Amino acid sequence: MDDQELQQWVERVSLASFGRPFQHRARFNRRLRATGGRYFTRSHDIEISWQQYTEYGAEDVEKIIKHELCHYHLHLLKKGYQHRDADFKTLLAQVGGTRFCKALPTAAKRREPYRYKLVCSSCRTEYLRKRKLDPRKYACGKCRGKLKLHTLDLAHKS
């Protein structure tokens, strides 16, 4: 499937589910990984994750399209188009769109491991961190004791 076929698909879903035409641009974005799609308020364009389509198929992507079209139509009607708005939640339920897309398996694999451990010198509570920080600026959350920073050796850890 290419962008032109996606455009036609979004136009069909818009007319069938919302009774209103989609008059802007829809395209795939091959870099979207953490989200299934995006709606741009300035240009009114929609981007859909290519990875969601290849991994989960047309049925799940159609739910994502409906989600993005909810943003689109409500924004153009000057109604509440954000996730927290009642208008958005109601319309999404009516058309059968999804609130959240499924997580991609590649996103879980690329998680960064913990590199640092903070240890309280008083109560020995341990805090794992991915980023390095200055322990002088922080205190233990349990006893307010001083923290000492340790670097974890990732080569020996499995």
Coordinates of N, CA, C and O in Angstrom, one line a residue:
M1 N 0.8 -1.2 0.0 CA 0.0 0.0 0.0 C 0.9 1.2 0.0 O 1.9 1.3 0.7
D2 N 0.5 2.2 -0.8 CA 1.3 3.5 -0.8 C 0.4 4.6 -0.3 O -0.7 4.4 0.1
D3 N 1.0 5.8 -0.3 CA 0.3 7.0 0.2 C -1.0 7.3 -0.5 O -2.0 7.8 0.1
Q4 N -1.0 7.1 -1.8 CA -2.2 7.4 -2.6 C -3.4 6.5 -2.2 O -4.5 6.9 -2.0
E5 N -3.1 5.2 -2.0 CA -4.1 4.2 -1.5 C -4.6 4.6 -0.1 O -5.7 4.5 0.2
L6 N -3.6 5.0 0.7 CA -4.0 5.4 2.1 C -4.9 6.6 2.0 O -5.9 6.7 2.8
Q7 N -4.6 7.6 1.2 CA -5.4 8.8 1.0 C -6.9 8.4 0.7 O -7.8 8.9 1.3
Q8 N -7.0 7.5 -0.3 CA -8.4 7.0 -0.7 C -9.1 6.3 0.4 O -10.3 6.5 0.6
W9 N -8.3 5.5 1.2 CA -8.8 4.7 2.3 C -9.4 5.7 3.4 O -10.5 5.5 3.9
V10 N -8.6 6.7 3.7 CA -9.0 7.7 4.7 C -10.2 8.5 4.2 O -11.2 8.7 5.0
E11 N -10.3 8.8 3.0 CA -11.5 9.5 2.4 C -12.7 8.6 2.5 O -13.8 9.1 2.9
R12 N -12.6 7.3 2.2 CA -13.7 6.4 2.3 C -14.2 6.3 3.8 O -15.4 6.3 4.1
V13 N -13.2 6.1 4.7 CA -13.6 5.9 6.1 C -14.3 7.2 6.6 O -15.2 7.1 7.4
S14 N -13.8 8.3 6.2 CA -14.3 9.6 6.7 C -15.8 9.7 6.2 O -16.7 10.1 7.0
L15 N -16.1 9.4 5.0 CA -17.5 9.5 4.5 C -18.4 8.4 5.1 O -19.5 8.7 5.5
A16 N -17.9 7.2 5.3 CA -18.7 6.1 5.8 C -18.9 6.3 7.3 O -20.1 6.1 7.8
S17 N -17.9 6.7 8.1 CA -18.1 6.7 9.6 C -18.5 8.1 10.1 O -19.1 8.1 11.1
F18 N -18.1 9.1 9.4 CA -18.4 10.5 9.9 C -19.4 11.2 9.1 O -19.9 12.3 9.5
G19 N -19.7 10.8 7.8 CA -20.6 11.5 6.9 C -20.1 12.8 6.5 O -20.8 13.6 6.0
R20 N -18.8 13.0 6.6 CA -18.1 14.2 6.2 C -16.9 13.9 5.3 O -16.2 12.9 5.6
P21 N -16.5 14.7 4.4 CA -15.4 14.4 3.5 C -14.1 14.8 4.2 O -14.0 15.7 5.1
F22 N -13.0 14.0 3.9 CA -11.7 14.4 4.3 C -11.0 15.1 3.2 O -10.8 14.5 2.1
Q23 N -10.7 16.4 3.3 CA -10.2 17.2 2.2 C -8.8 17.6 2.3 O -8.4 18.6 1.7
H24 N -8.0 16.9 3.1 CA -6.6 17.2 3.3 C -5.7 16.0 2.9 O -6.2 15.1 2.2
R25 N -4.5 16.0 3.4 CA -3.6 14.9 2.9 C -3.4 13.9 4.0 O -3.2 14.2 5.2
A26 N -3.4 12.6 3.6 CA -3.0 11.5 4.5 C -1.8 10.8 3.9 O -1.7 10.6 2.7
R27 N -0.9 10.4 4.8 CA 0.3 9.8 4.3 C 0.9 8.8 5.4 O 0.6 9.0 6.6
F28 N 1.7 7.9 4.9 CA 2.4 7.0 5.9 C 3.6 7.7 6.3 O 4.3 8.5 5.6
N29 N 4.0 7.5 7.6 CA 5.3 7.9 8.1 C 6.0 6.7 8.6 O 5.5 6.0 9.6
R30 N 7.1 6.4 8.0 CA 7.8 5.2 8.4 C 8.7 5.3 9.6 O 9.2 4.4 10.1
R31 N 8.7 6.5 10.2 CA 9.5 6.7 11.4 C 8.7 6.7 12.7 O 9.2 6.6 13.8
L32 N 7.4 6.7 12.6 CA 6.5 6.7 13.8 C 6.6 5.3 14.4 O 6.3 4.3 13.8
R33 N 7.0 5.3 15.7 CA 7.1 4.0 16.4 C 6.3 4.0 17.7 O 5.7 3.0 18.0
A34 N 6.3 5.1 18.4 CA 5.6 5.2 19.7 C 4.2 5.5 19.6 O 3.4 5.4 20.5
T35 N 3.7 5.9 18.4 CA 2.3 6.3 18.2 C 1.8 5.7 16.9 O 2.6 5.4 16.0
G36 N 0.5 5.5 16.8 CA -0.1 4.9 15.6 C -0.3 5.9 14.5 O -0.4 5.6 13.3
G37 N -0.5 7.2 14.9 CA -0.8 8.2 13.9 C -0.7 9.6 14.5 O -0.6 9.7 15.8
R38 N -0.8 10.6 13.7 CA -0.7 12.0 14.1 C -1.7 12.9 13.3 O -1.8 12.6 12.1
Y39 N -2.3 13.8 14.0 CA -3.1 14.8 13.3 C -2.4 16.2 13.5 O -2.1 16.5 14.6
F40 N -2.2 16.9 12.4 CA -1.6 18.2 12.5 C -2.6 19.3 12.4 O -3.4 19.5 11.4
T41 N -2.7 20.1 13.5 CA -3.7 21.2 13.6 C -3.5 22.3 12.6 O -4.5 22.9 12.2
R42 N -2.3 22.6 12.2 CA -2.1 23.7 11.3 C -2.4 23.3 9.8 O -3.1 24.1 9.1
S43 N -1.9 22.2 9.4 CA -2.2 21.8 8.0 C -3.4 20.9 7.8 O -3.8 20.7 6.7
H44 N -3.9 20.3 8.9 CA -5.0 19.4 8.9 C -4.7 18.1 8.3 O -5.5 17.3 8.0
D45 N -3.4 17.8 8.1 CA -2.9 16.5 7.5 C -2.9 15.4 8.6 O -2.8 15.7 9.8
I46 N -2.9 14.2 8.1 CA -2.8 13.0 9.0 C -1.7 12.1 8.6 O -1.5 11.9 7.4
E47 N -0.9 11.7 9.5 CA 0.1 10.7 9.3 C -0.2 9.4 10.0 O -0.7 9.4 11.2
I48 N 0.0 8.3 9.4 CA -0.2 7.0 9.9 C 1.1 6.2 10.0 O 1.9 6.2 9.0
S49 N 1.3 5.4 11.1 CA 2.5 4.7 11.2 C 2.5 3.5 10.2 O 1.6 2.7 10.2
W50 N 3.6 3.4 9.4 CA 3.7 2.3 8.5 C 4.0 1.0 9.2 O 3.5 -0.1 8.9
Q51 N 4.7 1.1 10.4 CA 5.0 -0.1 11.2 C 3.7 -0.7 11.7 O 3.6 -2.0 11.8
Q52 N 2.7 0.1 12.1 CA 1.5 -0.4 12.6 C 0.7 -1.2 11.5 O 0.2 -2.3 11.8
Y53 N 0.8 -0.7 10.3 CA 0.2 -1.4 9.2 C 0.8 -2.7 8.9 O 0.2 -3.7 8.7
T54 N 2.1 -2.7 8.8 CA 2.8 -4.0 8.5 C 2.8 -5.0 9.6 O 2.7 -6.2 9.4
E55 N 2.7 -4.5 10.8 CA 2.7 -5.5 12.0 C 1.3 -6.0 12.3 O 1.2 -7.2 12.6
Y56 N 0.3 -5.1 12.3 CA -1.0 -5.5 12.8 C -2.1 -5.5 11.7 O -3.2 -6.0 12.0
G57 N -1.8 -5.0 10.6 CA -2.8 -5.1 9.5 C -3.8 -4.0 9.4 O -3.8 -3.0 10.1
A58 N -4.7 -4.1 8.4 CA -5.6 -3.1 8.0 C -6.7 -2.8 9.1 O -7.1 -1.7 9.3
E59 N -7.1 -3.9 9.8 CA -8.2 -3.7 10.8 C -7.8 -2.8 11.9 O -8.6 -1.9 12.3
D60 N -6.6 -3.0 12.4 CA -6.1 -2.1 13.5 C -5.8 -0.7 13.0 O -6.0 0.3 13.7
V61 N -5.3 -0.6 11.8 CA -5.0 0.7 11.2 C -6.2 1.5 10.9 O -6.3 2.7 11.1
E62 N -7.3 0.8 10.6 CA -8.6 1.6 10.3 C -9.1 2.2 11.6 O -9.6 3.3 11.6
K63 N -8.8 1.5 12.8 CA -9.2 2.1 14.1 C -8.3 3.4 14.4 O -8.8 4.3 14.9
I64 N -7.1 3.3 14.0 CA -6.2 4.4 14.1 C -6.6 5.6 13.2 O -6.6 6.8 13.7
I65 N -7.0 5.3 12.0 CA -7.5 6.3 11.1 C -8.8 7.0 11.7 O -8.9 8.2 11.6
K66 N -9.7 6.2 12.2 CA -10.9 6.8 12.9 C -10.5 7.7 14.0 O -11.1 8.7 14.2
H67 N -9.5 7.3 14.8 CA -9.0 8.1 15.9 C -8.5 9.5 15.4 O -8.9 10.5 15.9
E68 N -7.7 9.4 14.3 CA -7.1 10.7 13.8 C -8.2 11.5 13.1 O -8.2 12.7 13.2
L69 N -9.2 10.8 12.5 CA -10.3 11.6 11.9 C -11.2 12.2 12.9 O -11.8 13.3 12.7
C70 N -11.3 11.7 14.1 CA -12.0 12.3 15.2 C -11.3 13.7 15.5 O -12.0 14.7 15.7
H71 N -10.0 13.6 15.6 CA -9.3 14.9 15.9 C -9.6 15.9 14.7 O -9.9 17.1 15.0
Y72 N -9.5 15.4 13.5 CA -9.7 16.2 12.3 C -11.1 16.9 12.3 O -11.2 18.1 12.2
H73 N -12.1 16.1 12.3 CA -13.5 16.6 12.2 C -13.8 17.5 13.3 O -14.5 18.6 13.1
L74 N -13.5 17.1 14.6 CA -13.9 18.0 15.7 C -13.1 19.3 15.7 O -13.7 20.3 16.0
H75 N -11.8 19.3 15.2 CA -11.1 20.5 15.2 C -11.7 21.5 14.1 O -11.8 22.7 14.4
L76 N -12.1 20.9 13.0 CA -12.7 21.8 11.9 C -14.1 22.3 12.4 O -14.5 23.4 11.9
L77 N -14.8 21.5 13.2 CA -16.1 22.0 13.7 C -15.9 22.9 15.0 O -16.9 23.3 15.5
K78 N -14.7 23.2 15.3 CA -14.4 24.0 16.5 C -15.0 23.4 17.8 O -15.5 24.1 18.6
K79 N -14.9 22.1 17.9 CA -15.3 21.4 19.1 C -14.1 20.8 19.8 O -13.0 21.0 19.3
G80 N -14.3 20.2 21.0 CA -13.2 19.7 21.7 C -12.6 18.5 21.0 O -13.1 17.4 21.0
Y81 N -11.4 18.7 20.4 CA -10.7 17.7 19.6 C -9.6 17.0 20.4 O -8.9 16.1 19.8
Q82 N -9.3 17.4 21.6 CA -8.1 16.8 22.3 C -8.6 15.5 23.1 O -9.8 15.4 23.3
H83 N -7.6 14.7 23.4 CA -7.9 13.4 24.1 C -8.8 13.6 25.3 O -9.6 12.7 25.7
R84 N -8.6 14.7 26.1 CA -9.3 14.8 27.3 C -10.7 15.4 27.2 O -11.4 15.4 28.1
D85 N -11.1 15.8 26.0 CA -12.4 16.4 25.8 C -13.5 15.4 25.7 O -13.3 14.4 25.0
A86 N -14.6 15.7 26.2 CA -15.8 14.8 26.2 C -16.3 14.6 24.7 O -16.7 13.5 24.4
D87 N -16.2 15.7 23.9 CA -16.6 15.6 22.5 C -15.8 14.5 21.8 O -16.3 13.7 21.0
F88 N -14.5 14.5 22.1 CA -13.6 13.5 21.4 C -13.9 12.1 21.9 O -14.0 11.2 21.1
K89 N -14.1 11.9 23.2 CA -14.3 10.6 23.7 C -15.6 10.0 23.2 O -15.7 8.9 22.9
T90 N -16.7 10.9 23.1 CA -18.0 10.5 22.7 C -17.9 10.0 21.2 O -18.4 9.0 20.8
L91 N -17.3 10.9 20.4 CA -17.2 10.6 18.9 C -16.4 9.3 18.7 O -16.7 8.5 17.8
L92 N -15.3 9.2 19.4 CA -14.4 8.0 19.2 C -15.2 6.7 19.5 O -15.1 5.8 18.8
A93 N -16.0 6.8 20.6 CA -16.8 5.6 20.9 C -17.9 5.3 19.9 O -18.2 4.2 19.5
Q94 N -18.5 6.4 19.3 CA -19.5 6.2 18.3 C -19.0 5.6 17.0 O -19.7 4.7 16.4
V95 N -17.8 6.0 16.6 CA -17.3 5.4 15.3 C -16.5 4.2 15.5 O -16.1 3.5 14.5
G96 N -16.1 3.8 16.7 CA -15.4 2.6 16.9 C -13.9 2.7 16.7 O -13.2 1.7 16.3
G97 N -13.4 3.9 17.0 CA -11.9 4.1 16.9 C -11.2 3.6 18.2 O -11.9 3.2 19.2
T98 N -9.9 3.5 18.1 CA -9.2 3.0 19.3 C -8.6 4.2 20.0 O -8.1 5.1 19.4
R99 N -8.5 4.1 21.3 CA -7.9 5.2 22.1 C -6.4 5.1 22.1 O -5.7 6.0 22.0
F100 N -5.9 3.8 22.1 CA -4.5 3.6 22.1 C -4.2 2.5 21.1 O -4.9 1.6 20.9
C101 N -3.0 2.7 20.4 CA -2.6 1.6 19.4 C -1.8 0.6 20.2 O -1.3 0.8 21.3
K102 N -1.6 -0.6 19.5 CA -0.8 -1.7 20.1 C 0.6 -1.3 20.0 O 1.1 -0.6 19.1
A103 N 1.4 -1.7 21.0 CA 2.8 -1.5 21.1 C 3.5 -2.3 20.0 O 3.2 -3.5 19.8
L104 N 4.5 -1.7 19.4 CA 5.3 -2.4 18.4 C 6.3 -3.3 19.1 O 6.9 -2.8 20.1
P105 N 6.6 -4.5 18.7 CA 7.6 -5.3 19.3 C 9.0 -4.7 19.3 O 9.8 -5.0 20.2
T106 N 9.3 -4.0 18.2 CA 10.6 -3.4 18.1 C 10.9 -2.3 19.2 O 12.0 -2.1 19.6
A107 N 9.8 -1.6 19.6 CA 9.9 -0.6 20.6 C 10.3 -1.2 22.0 O 11.1 -0.6 22.7
A108 N 9.9 -2.4 22.3 CA 10.2 -3.0 23.6 C 11.7 -3.5 23.6 O 12.3 -3.4 24.6
K109 N 12.2 -3.9 22.4 CA 13.5 -4.4 22.4 C 14.6 -3.3 22.5 O 15.7 -3.5 23.0
R110 N 14.2 -2.0 22.1 CA 15.2 -1.0 22.1 C 15.2 -0.2 23.5 O 15.8 0.8 23.6
R111 N 14.6 -0.8 24.5 CA 14.6 -0.1 25.8 C 16.1 0.0 26.3 O 16.8 -1.0 26.2
E112 N 16.4 1.1 26.9 CA 17.7 1.3 27.4 C 17.8 0.7 28.8 O 17.0 0.8 29.6
P113 N 18.9 0.0 29.1 CA 19.1 -0.7 30.4 C 19.5 0.3 31.4 O 20.0 1.4 31.1
Y114 N 19.3 0.0 32.7 CA 19.8 0.8 33.8 C 21.3 0.8 33.8 O 21.9 -0.2 33.7
R115 N 21.9 2.0 33.9 CA 23.4 2.1 33.9 C 23.9 2.5 35.3 O 25.0 2.3 35.6
Y116 N 23.0 3.1 36.1 CA 23.5 3.7 37.4 C 22.6 3.2 38.5 O 21.4 3.0 38.3
K117 N 23.3 3.1 39.7 CA 22.5 2.8 40.9 C 22.9 3.8 42.0 O 24.1 4.0 42.2
L118 N 21.9 4.3 42.6 CA 22.1 5.2 43.8 C 21.8 4.4 45.0 O 20.8 3.7 45.1
V119 N 22.7 4.4 46.0 CA 22.6 3.7 47.2 C 22.6 4.7 48.4 O 23.5 5.5 48.5
C120 N 21.6 4.6 49.3 CA 21.5 5.4 50.4 C 22.6 4.9 51.4 O 22.6 3.7 51.7
S121 N 23.4 5.8 52.0 CA 24.4 5.5 52.9 C 23.8 5.1 54.3 O 24.5 4.4 55.1
S122 N 22.6 5.5 54.6 CA 22.0 5.2 55.9 C 21.2 3.9 55.9 O 21.4 3.0 56.6
C123 N 20.1 3.9 55.0 CA 19.2 2.7 55.0 C 19.5 1.7 53.9 O 18.8 0.7 53.8
R124 N 20.4 2.0 53.1 CA 20.8 1.1 52.0 C 19.8 0.9 50.9 O 19.8 -0.1 50.2
T125 N 18.8 1.8 50.8 CA 17.8 1.7 49.7 C 18.5 2.0 48.4 O 19.4 2.9 48.3
E126 N 18.2 1.2 47.4 CA 18.8 1.3 46.0 C 17.8 1.9 45.1 O 16.6 1.6 45.1
Y127 N 18.3 2.8 44.2 CA 17.5 3.5 43.2 C 18.2 3.2 41.8 O 19.4 3.6 41.7
L128 N 17.6 2.6 40.9 CA 18.2 2.4 39.6 C 17.8 3.6 38.6 O 16.7 4.0 38.6
R129 N 18.8 4.0 37.9 CA 18.6 5.1 37.0 C 19.3 4.8 35.6 O 20.3 4.2 35.5
K130 N 18.7 5.3 34.5 CA 19.3 5.2 33.2 C 20.2 6.3 32.9 O 21.1 6.1 32.1
R131 N 20.0 7.4 33.5 CA 20.9 8.6 33.2 C 21.7 8.9 34.5 O 21.2 8.8 35.6
K132 N 22.9 9.5 34.2 CA 23.8 9.9 35.3 C 23.3 11.2 35.9 O 22.8 12.1 35.2
L133 N 23.3 11.2 37.2 CA 22.9 12.4 37.9 C 23.9 12.7 39.1 O 24.7 11.9 39.5
D134 N 23.8 13.9 39.6 CA 24.7 14.4 40.7 C 24.0 14.0 42.0 O 23.0 14.6 42.4
P135 N 24.6 13.0 42.8 CA 23.9 12.6 44.0 C 23.9 13.6 45.1 O 23.1 13.5 46.0
R136 N 24.7 14.7 45.0 CA 24.8 15.7 46.0 C 23.5 16.6 45.9 O 23.1 17.2 46.9
K137 N 22.8 16.5 44.8 CA 21.6 17.3 44.7 C 20.3 16.6 45.2 O 19.2 17.2 45.2
Y138 N 20.5 15.3 45.5 CA 19.3 14.5 45.9 C 19.6 13.8 47.3 O 20.7 13.7 47.7
A139 N 18.4 13.4 47.9 CA 18.5 12.7 49.1 C 17.6 11.4 49.1 O 16.8 11.3 48.2
C140 N 17.8 10.5 50.0 CA 17.0 9.3 50.0 C 15.5 9.7 50.2 O 15.2 10.5 51.1
G141 N 14.6 9.0 49.5 CA 13.2 9.2 49.7 C 12.6 8.7 50.9 O 11.6 9.1 51.4
K142 N 13.3 7.7 51.6 CA 12.8 7.1 52.8 C 13.3 7.8 54.0 O 12.6 8.1 54.9
C143 N 14.7 8.0 54.1 CA 15.2 8.5 55.3 C 16.0 9.8 55.2 O 16.5 10.3 56.2
R144 N 16.0 10.4 54.0 CA 16.7 11.7 53.7 C 18.2 11.6 53.8 O 18.9 12.6 53.9
G145 N 18.7 10.3 53.8 CA 20.1 10.1 53.9 C 20.9 10.5 52.6 O 20.3 10.7 51.6
K146 N 22.2 10.5 52.7 CA 23.0 10.8 51.5 C 23.1 9.6 50.5 O 23.1 8.5 51.0
L147 N 23.1 10.0 49.3 CA 23.2 9.0 48.2 C 24.6 8.9 47.6 O 25.3 9.9 47.5
K148 N 24.9 7.6 47.2 CA 26.2 7.4 46.6 C 25.9 6.8 45.2 O 25.1 5.8 45.1
L149 N 26.6 7.3 44.2 CA 26.4 6.8 42.8 C 27.3 5.7 42.5 O 28.5 5.8 42.7
H150 N 26.7 4.6 41.9 CA 27.5 3.5 41.4 C 27.2 3.2 39.9 O 26.0 3.3 39.5
T151 N 28.2 2.9 39.1 CA 28.0 2.6 37.7 C 27.8 1.1 37.6 O 28.7 0.3 38.1
L152 N 26.8 0.7 36.9 CA 26.5 -0.8 36.7 C 27.3 -1.2 35.5 O 27.4 -0.6 34.5
D153 N 28.0 -2.4 35.7 CA 28.7 -3.0 34.6 C 27.8 -3.8 33.7 O 27.4 -4.9 34.1
L154 N 27.5 -3.3 32.6 CA 26.5 -4.0 31.7 C 27.0 -5.2 31.0 O 26.3 -6.0 30.5
A155 N 28.4 -5.3 30.9 CA 29.0 -6.4 30.2 C 28.7 -7.7 30.9 O 28.6 -8.8 30.3
H156 N 28.7 -7.7 32.2 CA 28.5 -8.9 33.0 C 27.0 -9.2 33.3 O 26.7 -10.2 33.8
K157 N 26.2 -8.3 33.0 CA 24.8 -8.4 33.4 C 24.0 -9.0 32.2 O 24.2 -8.6 31.1
S158 N 23.1 -9.9 32.5 CA 22.2 -10.5 31.4 C 20.8 -10.3 31.7 O 20.3 -10.4 32.7

